Amino acid sequence: MINILKYGEVSNSEIFSRAVPTVNVEATVADIIANVRKDGDKALLYYCKKFDGASLSSLVVSEDEINEAFAAVEPKFVEILEKAAKNIRAFHEKQVRNSFIINNENGIVVGQKVIPVDKAGLYVPGGTAAYPSTVLMDAIPAKIAGCREVVMVTPPNKEGKVNPVILAAAKIAGIDRIFKVGGAQAVAALAYGTESVPKVDKIVGPGNAFVAEAKKQVFGVVSIDMIAGPSEILIVADGKSNARHVAADLLSQAEHDRMASAVLVTDSYALAEAVSTELERQIPLLERAEIARESIDKNGKIIVADTLLAAIDIANEIAPEHLELCVDNPFDYLDAIRHAGSIFMGRNCPEALGDYFAGPNHTLPTSGTAKFSSPLSVDDFVKKTQYTYYTKDALERVARDVAFFAEKEGLTAHAKSAVVRLED
């Protein structure tokens, strides 16, 4: 049963504690990466057999396989995928940054170019559930950014096939190439390249502890989006909230995995008790009841605060991945929320809207990193280059100032490079 904690009556360590994965996979992942660097496709095929039970002759998903999978997906779901893709595109197109130039009249030009990364690599999980939503959320911003090539890796099933809904989403999103490989070995392949899998410039997408550790270990060779922790939801709800709805929303994240965190912060003890009762009623009805049960019992909590503003202060300290604001007039409180990956406003906005359909990205900072990082966006697939131009007269006006500055840092060659042109 979920714990109900009264803020101010228990220690802050209880209020703000988080689930911490205890599995140490660092050495295992390091060995996998080393083997992929050494043996390339041979290592990938070995790990596909070992971890996925698939004996593959090729890692490449062919165009025929994609078309066959697309035809196998029920038309209604294809229609929904296309609607979701339209919403995601509309949202992310607003994120596009423009290059700029400052052209002064005194012979000075400075500017910044916004340039997409050449190759983006998308990791799409394929373990206990298939995530076509992740395909759309990761691929569409990369395409909008203008990446020259977007490639995807995802594990196959024992028959060597990729889930058809994953391939249907990839076709709708316009992914260029797809490979049947998952786990830390897929991350290694994207980072270093193999005979089949191209080396990319950036790797994005969620995964299990092995994938997260692999992303950490290859960072620097390639860029990554973030190190994702367990899924999180925090709901700030007042006493008018529907306990049945709040419990259902908490379980929408608890069913992800046993380490997922579901937290309610409320100013109503009556709501806290009603939600606890509802959780006990709803959990046995879930298909993933065993996972949700462990998540709620080990990592779930209900925190009762004196006021709604105090509840928001608690939410800011936790800095959750998903934050639902179940109150009247939610926009009155929006400015008070400083730290959250994505905010769901009002009583009619379950977090599932963001997972699949509304348009904002669902690849979000976890484990409190929303205090300093952001959701996946078009910005993740671009880089910026600056440039400077001075005429001879413009340089002459400032060369001695530049040299004086350089000498204060003890860098006389810097100073000389600025004034040497005055001596000619």
PDB file of C-alpha atoms in Angstrom, residues 1-5 233-252 254 262-284 293 296-297 300-304 324 326 347:
ATOM      1  CA  MET A   1       0.000   0.000   0.000  1.00  0.00           C
ATOM      2  CA  ILE A   2       1.204   3.525  -0.781  1.00  0.00           C
ATOM      3  CA  ASN A   3       2.672   5.593   2.061  1.00  0.00           C
ATOM      4  CA  ILE A   4       0.872   8.772   3.167  1.00  0.00           C
ATOM      5  CA  LEU A   5       3.325  11.321   4.596  1.00  0.00           C
ATOM      6  CA  ILE A 233       4.935  11.247 -12.265  1.00  0.00           C
ATOM      7  CA  LEU A 234       4.069  13.809  -9.604  1.00  0.00           C
ATOM      8  CA  ILE A 235       0.513  15.075  -9.279  1.00  0.00           C
ATOM      9  CA  VAL A 236      -0.327  18.286  -7.433  1.00  0.00           C
ATOM     10  CA  ALA A 237      -4.036  18.031  -6.666  1.00  0.00           C
ATOM     11  CA  ASP A 238      -6.492  19.968  -4.521  1.00  0.00           C
ATOM     12  CA  GLY A 239      -9.352  18.546  -2.506  1.00  0.00           C
ATOM     13  CA  LYS A 240     -11.835  18.917  -5.361  1.00  0.00           C
ATOM     14  CA  SER A 241      -9.941  16.400  -7.481  1.00  0.00           C
ATOM     15  CA  ASN A 242     -11.461  13.081  -8.499  1.00  0.00           C
ATOM     16  CA  ALA A 243      -9.628  10.330  -6.584  1.00  0.00           C
ATOM     17  CA  ARG A 244     -10.392   7.787  -9.278  1.00  0.00           C
ATOM     18  CA  HIS A 245      -8.797   9.969 -11.949  1.00  0.00           C
ATOM     19  CA  VAL A 246      -5.749  10.785  -9.808  1.00  0.00           C
ATOM     20  CA  ALA A 247      -5.136   7.115  -8.988  1.00  0.00           C
ATOM     21  CA  ALA A 248      -5.419   6.149 -12.657  1.00  0.00           C
ATOM     22  CA  ASP A 249      -2.879   8.818 -13.586  1.00  0.00           C
ATOM     23  CA  LEU A 250      -0.435   7.637 -10.913  1.00  0.00           C
ATOM     24  CA  LEU A 251      -0.722   4.090 -12.261  1.00  0.00           C
ATOM     25  CA  SER A 252      -0.092   5.263 -15.821  1.00  0.00           C
ATOM     26  CA  ALA A 254       3.745   2.920 -12.161  1.00  0.00           C
ATOM     27  CA  ALA A 262       4.351   7.848  -8.646  1.00  0.00           C
ATOM     28  CA  VAL A 263       3.822  10.711  -6.180  1.00  0.00           C
ATOM     29  CA  LEU A 264       0.751  12.715  -5.178  1.00  0.00           C
ATOM     30  CA  VAL A 265       1.148  16.011  -3.333  1.00  0.00           C
ATOM     31  CA  THR A 266      -2.097  17.461  -2.017  1.00  0.00           C
ATOM     32  CA  ASP A 267      -3.485  19.882   0.539  1.00  0.00           C
ATOM     33  CA  SER A 268      -6.330  17.469   1.337  1.00  0.00           C
ATOM     34  CA  TYR A 269      -5.937  14.494   3.684  1.00  0.00           C
ATOM     35  CA  ALA A 270      -9.348  13.273   2.556  1.00  0.00           C
ATOM     36  CA  LEU A 271      -8.138  13.110  -1.044  1.00  0.00           C
ATOM     37  CA  ALA A 272      -4.952  11.336   0.071  1.00  0.00           C
ATOM     38  CA  GLU A 273      -6.973   8.575   1.746  1.00  0.00           C
ATOM     39  CA  ALA A 274      -9.413   8.312  -1.164  1.00  0.00           C
ATOM     40  CA  VAL A 275      -6.569   7.978  -3.696  1.00  0.00           C
ATOM     41  CA  SER A 276      -4.901   5.302  -1.556  1.00  0.00           C
ATOM     42  CA  THR A 277      -8.158   3.336  -1.543  1.00  0.00           C
ATOM     43  CA  GLU A 278      -8.566   3.780  -5.294  1.00  0.00           C
ATOM     44  CA  LEU A 279      -5.049   2.514  -5.959  1.00  0.00           C
ATOM     45  CA  GLU A 280      -5.844  -0.680  -4.093  1.00  0.00           C
ATOM     46  CA  ARG A 281      -9.017  -1.102  -6.145  1.00  0.00           C
ATOM     47  CA  GLN A 282      -7.426  -0.347  -9.521  1.00  0.00           C
ATOM     48  CA  ILE A 283      -4.073  -2.142  -9.320  1.00  0.00           C
ATOM     49  CA  PRO A 284      -5.500  -5.703  -9.528  1.00  0.00           C
ATOM     50  CA  ARG A 293       2.117  -3.110  -7.374  1.00  0.00           C
ATOM     51  CA  ILE A 296       3.554   1.803  -5.786  1.00  0.00           C
ATOM     52  CA  ASP A 297       4.616  -0.155  -2.701  1.00  0.00           C
ATOM     53  CA  GLY A 300       5.062   5.569  -4.478  1.00  0.00           C
ATOM     54  CA  LYS A 301       4.046   8.124  -1.880  1.00  0.00           C
ATOM     55  CA  ILE A 302       1.329  10.623  -1.047  1.00  0.00           C
ATOM     56  CA  ILE A 303       2.519  13.837   0.581  1.00  0.00           C
ATOM     57  CA  VAL A 304       0.016  16.008   2.431  1.00  0.00           C
ATOM     58  CA  GLU A 324       0.139  17.082 -13.385  1.00  0.00           C
ATOM     59  CA  CYS A 326      -5.023  19.018 -11.051  1.00  0.00           C
ATOM     60  CA  ARG A 347      -8.244  18.147 -14.483  1.00  0.00           C
TER      61      ARG A 347
END
